[in-house]
Each structure stands twice: as structure tokens, then as C-alpha cells.
Amino acid sequence: MAIDMDKLNAFMGRFVGDIGAAMHAGTVLLGDQLGLYKALAVGPMSAEQLARATQTDARYVREWLSAQAASGYVEYDAAADHFHMTEEQVFALATEGSPAFIPGAFQVVLGALRSVPRLAGVFRTGLGYGWHEHDAMLFQGTERFFRPGYAANLVSSWIPALDGVDSKLESGARVADVGCGHGASTVLMAQAYPKTSFVGFDYHAPSIEWARKAAAEAGVADRVTFEVAAAKNFPGKDYDLVAFFDCLHDMGDPVGASRHVRAALKPDGCWMIVEPFANDALQDNLNPVGRLYYSASTLVCTPASKSQEVGLALGAQAGEKRLRGVVTEGGFKHFRRATETPFNLVFEARP
């Protein structure tokens, strides 16, 4: 082997960053669960003060704070031996309703990693591993991770980017949110459009139970219902809008789902499809966002699709061209990219 030491050192530097980030994920989850970030957001504290404020052990807290400072998630004042958070760190780590809130993402990571021993088996057999087979931390983290992005974009920019849909929902319409999970997207829409009725569908019964409680807590249960149903057989006709949020690529038979949506819509209805951002060519996705989505797709999305009939396994980096093919094969004549963010593509499909 002819080893280029500069290249090896550069690679090992990347490794150190990666393994540090992997270990750091667990510390973020501890900080979130124990309220350490929220308590530190009040102002500078010593480890002992933060421990008292959170009823935790000071020695553990000092080690945790040291890890956070080394990761750039909190700041350290050596002269005072105090730790504090910047406004930006507070916004991302301690403000649950902010559009940049990130602890849920670490729940997703750790929840998905718990399935790795079983995923090794399906790699060998080619069989699937269903969404419902994962640890519940994955479901909770997914809602907390995706909800800030939906809160920041769904009502303010995504729905207005669909031709005429915003005014329909303002006046009163019928909406189906398919693959709704814990119902974050459904509840957000219901809060924004009080004259419209919403029904959320998901095949995962525990998520539907969670969504019903979320709707009741948000005060929209009078206009929002949740039912256990799959994308190929959810009930109802003449919907003005059917929405799929980050779930079409997870389906075993997305073409079959497309056909069913086509049959469930009004003639002038709209299908809104939100998918992870991806370019069509692999080489154009070799970047930090692509790295995140390809990894998530390896652990969650592709196995979920392969666990279902057909098992098309689009993956989380399917790209616009493949998604267009799925939608048009299902009978839709019109398909366009309505808008996008660095993390999402938003498509509009019409009969």
C-alpha cells in the first residue's frame, strides 16, 4: 500500500470529528431530557449551580458541561469557571417552539441506531424492517425534529406556493394528511385554517393515538380527526387537498399510493408532496445534507419500503425526476416543484 500521509491525516481528522459527534449525540439527549439546556439558558452558572437548579449531580454536570463546551454547544469562562449559552445556542437547544430547535434530531439518531443489530440481518437477506419495528424514540424524535421546519414554512410559504390552495383552505375545505405520524403537520394546518376540516391517516396505531392527544391539547379536536389507514386505502373522497409530508419515499408502493390519491381528490384538487431535498444525480448529493439523508435512508427509509408490498425503495434522496415518474404513473397529469428549502422539496400534483 502506498499511503499518502497527508491524505491519511486528513481522513483521520474527519474520523475524530465524526466519532466525537457520535458520542456528543448522547450528551445532547441527556441535556434535553434533564432540562440542563433550559436551566443554563437563564444565565452564566458554575457546574454546582446548574446541578442545584436541575436537581442533578454536580460531578456529572461538570463533565457534561465540559463536553458541551468542547463541542461548541455552550461557552466557558475560564476566569470565572462559569458556563453560559449564547442567544443562538438558546434558540436551537432550549427553545422548543423555535424553528431551529434541534434536540429532536438527536432522538432520531439514537432511536435509529438501536435497530442496527437487526438491520445487519436484513442487509444479508434483502428483507425489510418496518417503521413500526423501530424504538419509540425514533417516532418521538421525528415529530420534534420535523415540527420546527413545518412551523417555519408550512403555512407561511409551502401552502401559499400551491396554486389557489391557500384561499380554499381559508374559505373552508377538506384535507387529508397521509402518513401524518404524531400529527404535527395536521395540527399546524388546523390552527391556521379554522374553517377547514382535517383528517390524518397513518398505518402506525400508536402514532395515531399520540396525534389524537396532540389535537386535543392544541384545541383543534373539533375539526381534526385521526384514523389508522395506509396510503393505498385511506377512506374518503372529494378532498380539496391531500398532503404527504416526508413519507412518499418510505412507501413500498408509492405508485399505488399515487393512484389512490388521484381517486380521492376532487377534480380540481391538489396533492402536496413534501420530500427531503435531493438532486437527481448521486454525485450532486455528496454534501452534508446528502450525507444526513442517505444515512437516515439506510437505517430507516429503505428498510421501511422493502418491508412492504412492491418494496420500490425510492430512498430519501430520490430526487425530482424519480418522484415525477411515480406521480405521473399514478395518473396525475400536472407535476411541478412549487418551492424548496435547503432541506425540503415541495411539489404540487394535479389530476
Coordinates of C-alpha atoms in Angstrom, one line a residue:
M1 CA 0.0 0.0 0.0
A2 CA 1.3 3.4 -1.0
I3 CA -0.1 5.6 1.8
D4 CA -0.1 9.4 1.3
M5 CA 0.3 10.6 4.9
D6 CA -1.3 13.9 4.3
K7 CA -4.4 12.3 2.9
L8 CA -4.4 9.8 5.8
N9 CA -4.1 12.5 8.4
A10 CA -6.9 14.5 6.7
F11 CA -9.1 11.4 6.8
M12 CA -8.2 10.7 10.4
G13 CA -9.1 14.3 11.2
R14 CA -12.5 13.7 9.7
F15 CA -12.8 10.5 11.8
V16 CA -12.1 12.3 15.0
G17 CA -14.8 14.8 14.2
D18 CA -17.3 12.1 13.3
I19 CA -16.7 9.9 16.4
G20 CA -16.8 13.0 18.6
A21 CA -20.1 13.9 17.1
A22 CA -21.5 10.4 17.5
M23 CA -20.6 10.5 21.3
H24 CA -21.9 14.0 21.6
A25 CA -25.3 12.9 20.4
G26 CA -25.9 11.1 23.7
T27 CA -24.9 14.1 25.7
V28 CA -27.3 16.4 23.8
L29 CA -30.1 14.0 24.6
L30 CA -29.2 14.0 28.3
G31 CA -29.2 17.8 28.3
D32 CA -32.6 17.8 26.7
Q33 CA -34.2 15.2 29.0
L34 CA -32.7 16.6 32.2
G35 CA -33.5 20.2 31.4
L36 CA -29.9 21.3 31.5
Y37 CA -30.0 23.5 28.5
K38 CA -33.2 25.2 29.6
A39 CA -31.7 25.9 33.0
L40 CA -28.4 27.2 31.7
A41 CA -30.3 29.5 29.3
V42 CA -31.1 31.7 32.3
G43 CA -27.6 32.9 32.6
P44 CA -23.9 32.0 33.5
M45 CA -23.6 29.3 36.1
S46 CA -21.0 27.0 37.7
A47 CA -21.5 23.3 37.4
E48 CA -22.6 23.3 41.0
Q49 CA -25.2 26.0 40.4
L50 CA -26.6 24.2 37.4
A51 CA -26.7 20.9 39.3
R52 CA -28.7 22.6 42.0
A53 CA -31.1 24.2 39.5
T54 CA -31.8 20.8 37.9
Q55 CA -31.6 18.5 40.9
T56 CA -28.7 16.6 39.4
D57 CA -25.2 15.5 40.5
A58 CA -22.6 18.3 40.2
R59 CA -19.7 16.0 39.1
Y60 CA -21.8 14.5 36.2
V61 CA -22.9 18.0 35.3
R62 CA -19.4 19.4 35.2
E63 CA -18.4 16.6 32.8
W64 CA -21.4 17.2 30.7
L65 CA -20.7 20.9 30.6
S66 CA -17.1 20.3 29.6
A67 CA -18.3 18.1 26.7
Q68 CA -20.8 20.8 25.6
A69 CA -18.1 23.5 25.7
A70 CA -15.7 21.3 23.7
S71 CA -18.5 20.8 21.1
G72 CA -19.3 24.5 20.9
Y73 CA -22.8 23.9 22.3
V74 CA -22.1 26.1 25.4
E75 CA -19.5 28.7 26.3
Y76 CA -16.9 28.5 29.0
D77 CA -15.4 31.4 31.0
A78 CA -12.2 30.1 32.5
A79 CA -11.6 33.1 34.7
A80 CA -14.9 32.7 36.5
D81 CA -15.2 29.0 36.0
H82 CA -18.7 29.6 34.7
F83 CA -20.6 28.2 31.7
H84 CA -23.2 30.1 29.6
M85 CA -25.1 29.9 26.3
T86 CA -25.3 32.4 23.5
E87 CA -28.7 33.6 22.3
E88 CA -28.2 31.4 19.2
Q89 CA -27.5 28.3 21.3
V90 CA -30.5 29.0 23.5
F91 CA -32.7 29.4 20.4
A92 CA -31.5 26.0 19.0
L93 CA -31.2 24.0 22.2
A94 CA -33.5 25.4 24.8
T95 CA -36.5 26.9 22.9
E96 CA -38.8 24.1 22.0
G97 CA -41.0 26.2 19.7
S98 CA -38.2 27.8 17.7
P99 CA -37.8 26.9 14.0
A100 CA -34.2 26.0 14.7
F101 CA -34.8 23.6 17.7
I102 CA -32.6 20.6 17.2
P103 CA -32.7 18.1 20.2
G104 CA -35.3 16.0 18.4
A105 CA -32.8 15.3 15.7
F106 CA -30.6 13.5 18.2
Q107 CA -33.6 11.5 19.3
V108 CA -34.0 10.4 15.7
V109 CA -30.3 9.4 15.5
L110 CA -30.2 7.4 18.7
G111 CA -33.6 5.8 18.1
A112 CA -32.5 4.6 14.7
L113 CA -29.2 3.3 15.9
R114 CA -30.9 1.0 18.4
S115 CA -32.1 -1.0 15.3
V116 CA -28.6 -1.6 13.8
P117 CA -28.2 -5.2 15.1
R118 CA -31.4 -6.2 13.4
L119 CA -30.7 -4.1 10.3
A120 CA -27.5 -6.1 9.8
G121 CA -29.7 -9.2 9.3
V122 CA -31.9 -7.6 6.6
F123 CA -28.8 -6.4 4.8
R124 CA -28.0 -10.1 4.3
T125 CA -31.4 -11.3 3.4
G126 CA -32.8 -8.3 1.5
L127 CA -35.9 -8.3 3.6
G128 CA -37.3 -5.1 5.1
Y129 CA -37.6 -3.6 8.5
G130 CA -40.8 -1.7 9.1
W131 CA -41.2 1.8 10.6
H132 CA -43.3 0.2 13.4
E133 CA -40.4 -2.1 14.4
H134 CA -38.1 0.8 15.5
D135 CA -37.7 2.1 19.0
A136 CA -40.4 4.6 20.1
M137 CA -37.6 7.2 20.5
L138 CA -37.5 7.4 16.7
F139 CA -41.2 8.3 16.4
Q140 CA -40.9 11.0 19.2
G141 CA -37.7 12.4 17.7
T142 CA -39.2 12.6 14.2
E143 CA -42.0 14.8 15.4
R144 CA -39.8 17.1 17.4
F145 CA -37.2 17.3 14.6
F146 CA -39.7 18.0 11.7
R147 CA -42.2 20.1 13.6
P148 CA -39.9 23.3 13.7
G149 CA -39.4 23.2 9.9
Y150 CA -43.1 22.7 9.4
A151 CA -43.9 25.5 11.8
A152 CA -41.5 27.8 10.0
N153 CA -42.6 27.0 6.4
L154 CA -45.8 25.1 6.0
V155 CA -48.4 27.9 6.4
S156 CA -46.2 30.8 5.6
S157 CA -44.6 29.6 2.3
W158 CA -45.4 26.0 1.3
I159 CA -49.2 26.2 1.1
P160 CA -49.2 29.7 -0.5
A161 CA -46.8 28.3 -3.2
L162 CA -49.6 25.9 -4.3
D163 CA -51.9 27.5 -6.9
G164 CA -55.1 28.6 -5.2
V165 CA -54.9 26.3 -2.2
D166 CA -54.4 28.9 0.5
S167 CA -57.6 30.7 -0.4
K168 CA -59.5 27.4 -0.5
L169 CA -58.4 26.5 3.0
E170 CA -59.2 30.0 4.2
S171 CA -62.8 29.6 2.9
G172 CA -63.2 26.0 4.1
A173 CA -62.1 22.8 2.6
R174 CA -61.5 19.1 3.2
V175 CA -57.9 18.0 3.8
A176 CA -56.3 14.6 4.2
D177 CA -52.8 14.4 5.8
V178 CA -51.5 10.9 4.9
G179 CA -48.6 9.4 6.8
C180 CA -49.2 12.0 9.5
G181 CA -47.3 10.3 12.2
H182 CA -47.8 12.2 15.5
G183 CA -49.9 14.8 13.7
A184 CA -47.7 17.8 13.9
S185 CA -48.4 18.9 10.4
T186 CA -52.1 18.2 10.7
V187 CA -52.4 20.3 13.9
L188 CA -50.4 23.2 12.4
M189 CA -52.7 23.4 9.4
A190 CA -55.8 23.1 11.6
Q191 CA -54.6 26.0 13.7
A192 CA -54.0 28.2 10.7
Y193 CA -57.3 27.4 8.8
P194 CA -60.2 27.2 11.3
K195 CA -62.8 26.9 8.6
T196 CA -61.3 23.7 7.1
S197 CA -61.7 20.1 8.4
F198 CA -58.7 17.8 8.5
V199 CA -58.2 14.1 8.8
G200 CA -54.8 12.5 9.5
F201 CA -54.0 8.9 8.4
D202 CA -51.2 6.7 9.4
Y203 CA -50.8 2.9 9.5
H204 CA -49.0 3.1 12.8
A205 CA -51.7 2.9 15.5
P206 CA -49.5 4.2 18.4
S207 CA -48.8 7.3 16.4
I208 CA -52.5 7.9 15.7
E209 CA -53.2 7.7 19.5
W210 CA -50.4 10.3 20.1
A211 CA -51.8 12.5 17.4
R212 CA -55.3 12.5 18.9
K213 CA -53.9 13.6 22.2
A214 CA -51.9 16.3 20.4
A215 CA -55.0 17.6 18.7
A216 CA -56.9 17.7 21.9
E217 CA -54.1 19.6 23.7
A218 CA -54.0 22.1 20.8
G219 CA -57.7 22.7 21.0
V220 CA -58.5 21.6 17.4
A221 CA -60.0 18.2 18.1
D222 CA -63.4 19.5 16.9
R223 CA -62.0 19.9 13.4
V224 CA -59.3 17.3 13.3
T225 CA -59.7 13.5 13.3
F226 CA -57.1 10.8 13.1
E227 CA -57.6 7.3 11.7
V228 CA -55.4 4.2 11.2
A229 CA -55.1 3.7 7.5
A230 CA -52.4 3.2 4.8
A231 CA -51.7 5.4 1.9
K232 CA -53.2 3.0 -0.6
N233 CA -56.6 2.6 1.1
F234 CA -57.3 5.6 3.3
P235 CA -61.0 6.4 3.2
G236 CA -62.8 9.4 1.9
K237 CA -63.5 11.1 -1.4
D238 CA -63.5 14.6 -2.8
Y239 CA -60.6 16.0 -0.8
D240 CA -59.5 19.5 -1.8
L241 CA -56.0 18.8 -0.6
V242 CA -54.1 15.6 0.2
A243 CA -50.7 16.2 1.8
F244 CA -47.8 13.8 2.2
F245 CA -45.0 15.1 4.4
D246 CA -41.7 13.3 4.2
C247 CA -43.3 9.9 3.7
L248 CA -43.8 9.1 0.0
H249 CA -40.3 7.7 -0.3
D250 CA -40.9 5.4 2.7
M251 CA -43.8 3.6 1.0
G252 CA -43.4 0.2 -0.6
D253 CA -45.8 1.0 -3.4
P254 CA -45.7 4.8 -4.0
V255 CA -47.2 4.4 -7.4
G256 CA -50.2 2.6 -5.8
A257 CA -50.4 5.4 -3.3
S258 CA -50.4 7.9 -6.1
R259 CA -53.3 6.2 -7.8
H260 CA -55.3 6.2 -4.6
V261 CA -54.7 9.9 -4.0
R262 CA -55.8 10.6 -7.6
A263 CA -59.1 8.8 -6.9
A264 CA -59.6 10.5 -3.6
L265 CA -59.2 14.1 -4.8
K266 CA -61.8 16.4 -6.3
P267 CA -61.3 17.1 -10.0
D268 CA -59.7 20.4 -9.1
G269 CA -58.0 19.1 -6.0
C270 CA -54.3 19.3 -5.2
W271 CA -51.7 16.8 -3.9
M272 CA -48.9 18.4 -1.9
I273 CA -45.8 16.3 -1.6
V274 CA -43.0 17.3 0.7
E275 CA -39.8 15.3 0.4
P276 CA -36.2 15.6 1.5
F277 CA -34.1 17.9 -0.7
A278 CA -32.2 15.9 -3.3
N279 CA -30.7 16.4 -6.7
D280 CA -31.3 13.7 -9.3
A281 CA -27.7 12.6 -9.6
L282 CA -25.8 10.9 -6.8
Q283 CA -22.7 13.0 -7.3
D284 CA -24.7 16.1 -6.7
N285 CA -25.9 14.9 -3.3
L286 CA -22.4 14.2 -1.9
N287 CA -22.6 17.0 0.6
P288 CA -23.6 17.4 4.3
V289 CA -27.3 17.4 3.7
G290 CA -27.0 14.3 1.4
R291 CA -24.8 12.6 4.0
L292 CA -27.6 13.1 6.6
Y293 CA -30.4 11.9 4.3
Y294 CA -28.5 8.9 2.8
S295 CA -27.6 7.7 6.3
A296 CA -31.2 8.1 7.5
S297 CA -32.4 6.3 4.4
T298 CA -30.0 3.4 5.0
L299 CA -31.2 2.9 8.6
V300 CA -34.9 3.8 8.3
C301 CA -36.4 4.7 4.9
T302 CA -35.1 2.0 2.6
P303 CA -35.8 -0.8 5.1
A304 CA -39.3 0.5 5.7
S305 CA -40.1 0.5 2.0
K306 CA -38.7 -3.0 1.5
S307 CA -40.9 -4.3 4.4
Q308 CA -44.0 -3.6 2.3
E309 CA -45.5 -4.9 -0.9
V310 CA -43.6 -4.0 -4.1
G311 CA -40.8 -2.5 -2.0
L312 CA -39.8 0.1 -4.6
A313 CA -37.3 1.6 -2.1
L314 CA -37.1 5.1 -3.5
G315 CA -34.9 6.2 -0.6
A316 CA -34.7 9.6 1.0
Q317 CA -32.6 11.0 -1.9
A318 CA -35.0 10.0 -4.7
G319 CA -34.8 13.4 -6.5
E320 CA -37.4 15.2 -8.6
K321 CA -37.1 13.0 -11.7
R322 CA -37.9 9.7 -9.9
L323 CA -40.7 11.4 -7.9
R324 CA -42.2 12.8 -11.0
G325 CA -42.3 9.3 -12.6
V326 CA -44.1 7.9 -9.5
V327 CA -46.7 10.6 -9.5
T328 CA -47.4 10.6 -13.3
E329 CA -47.5 6.8 -13.4
G330 CA -50.3 7.1 -10.8
G331 CA -52.4 9.1 -13.2
F332 CA -51.5 12.8 -12.4
K333 CA -51.1 15.0 -15.5
H334 CA -49.5 18.0 -13.8
F335 CA -46.5 17.9 -11.5
R336 CA -44.2 20.8 -10.6
R337 CA -41.8 21.9 -7.9
A338 CA -43.7 24.6 -6.0
T339 CA -40.9 25.7 -3.7
E340 CA -38.0 24.4 -1.7
T341 CA -35.8 24.9 1.3
P342 CA -32.2 23.6 1.9
F343 CA -33.8 20.5 3.5
N344 CA -37.1 20.0 1.6
L345 CA -38.6 19.9 -1.9
V346 CA -42.3 20.8 -2.1
F347 CA -44.2 19.5 -5.1
E348 CA -47.7 20.2 -6.5
A349 CA -49.5 17.5 -8.4
R350 CA -52.9 17.8 -10.0
P351 CA -55.2 15.4 -12.0

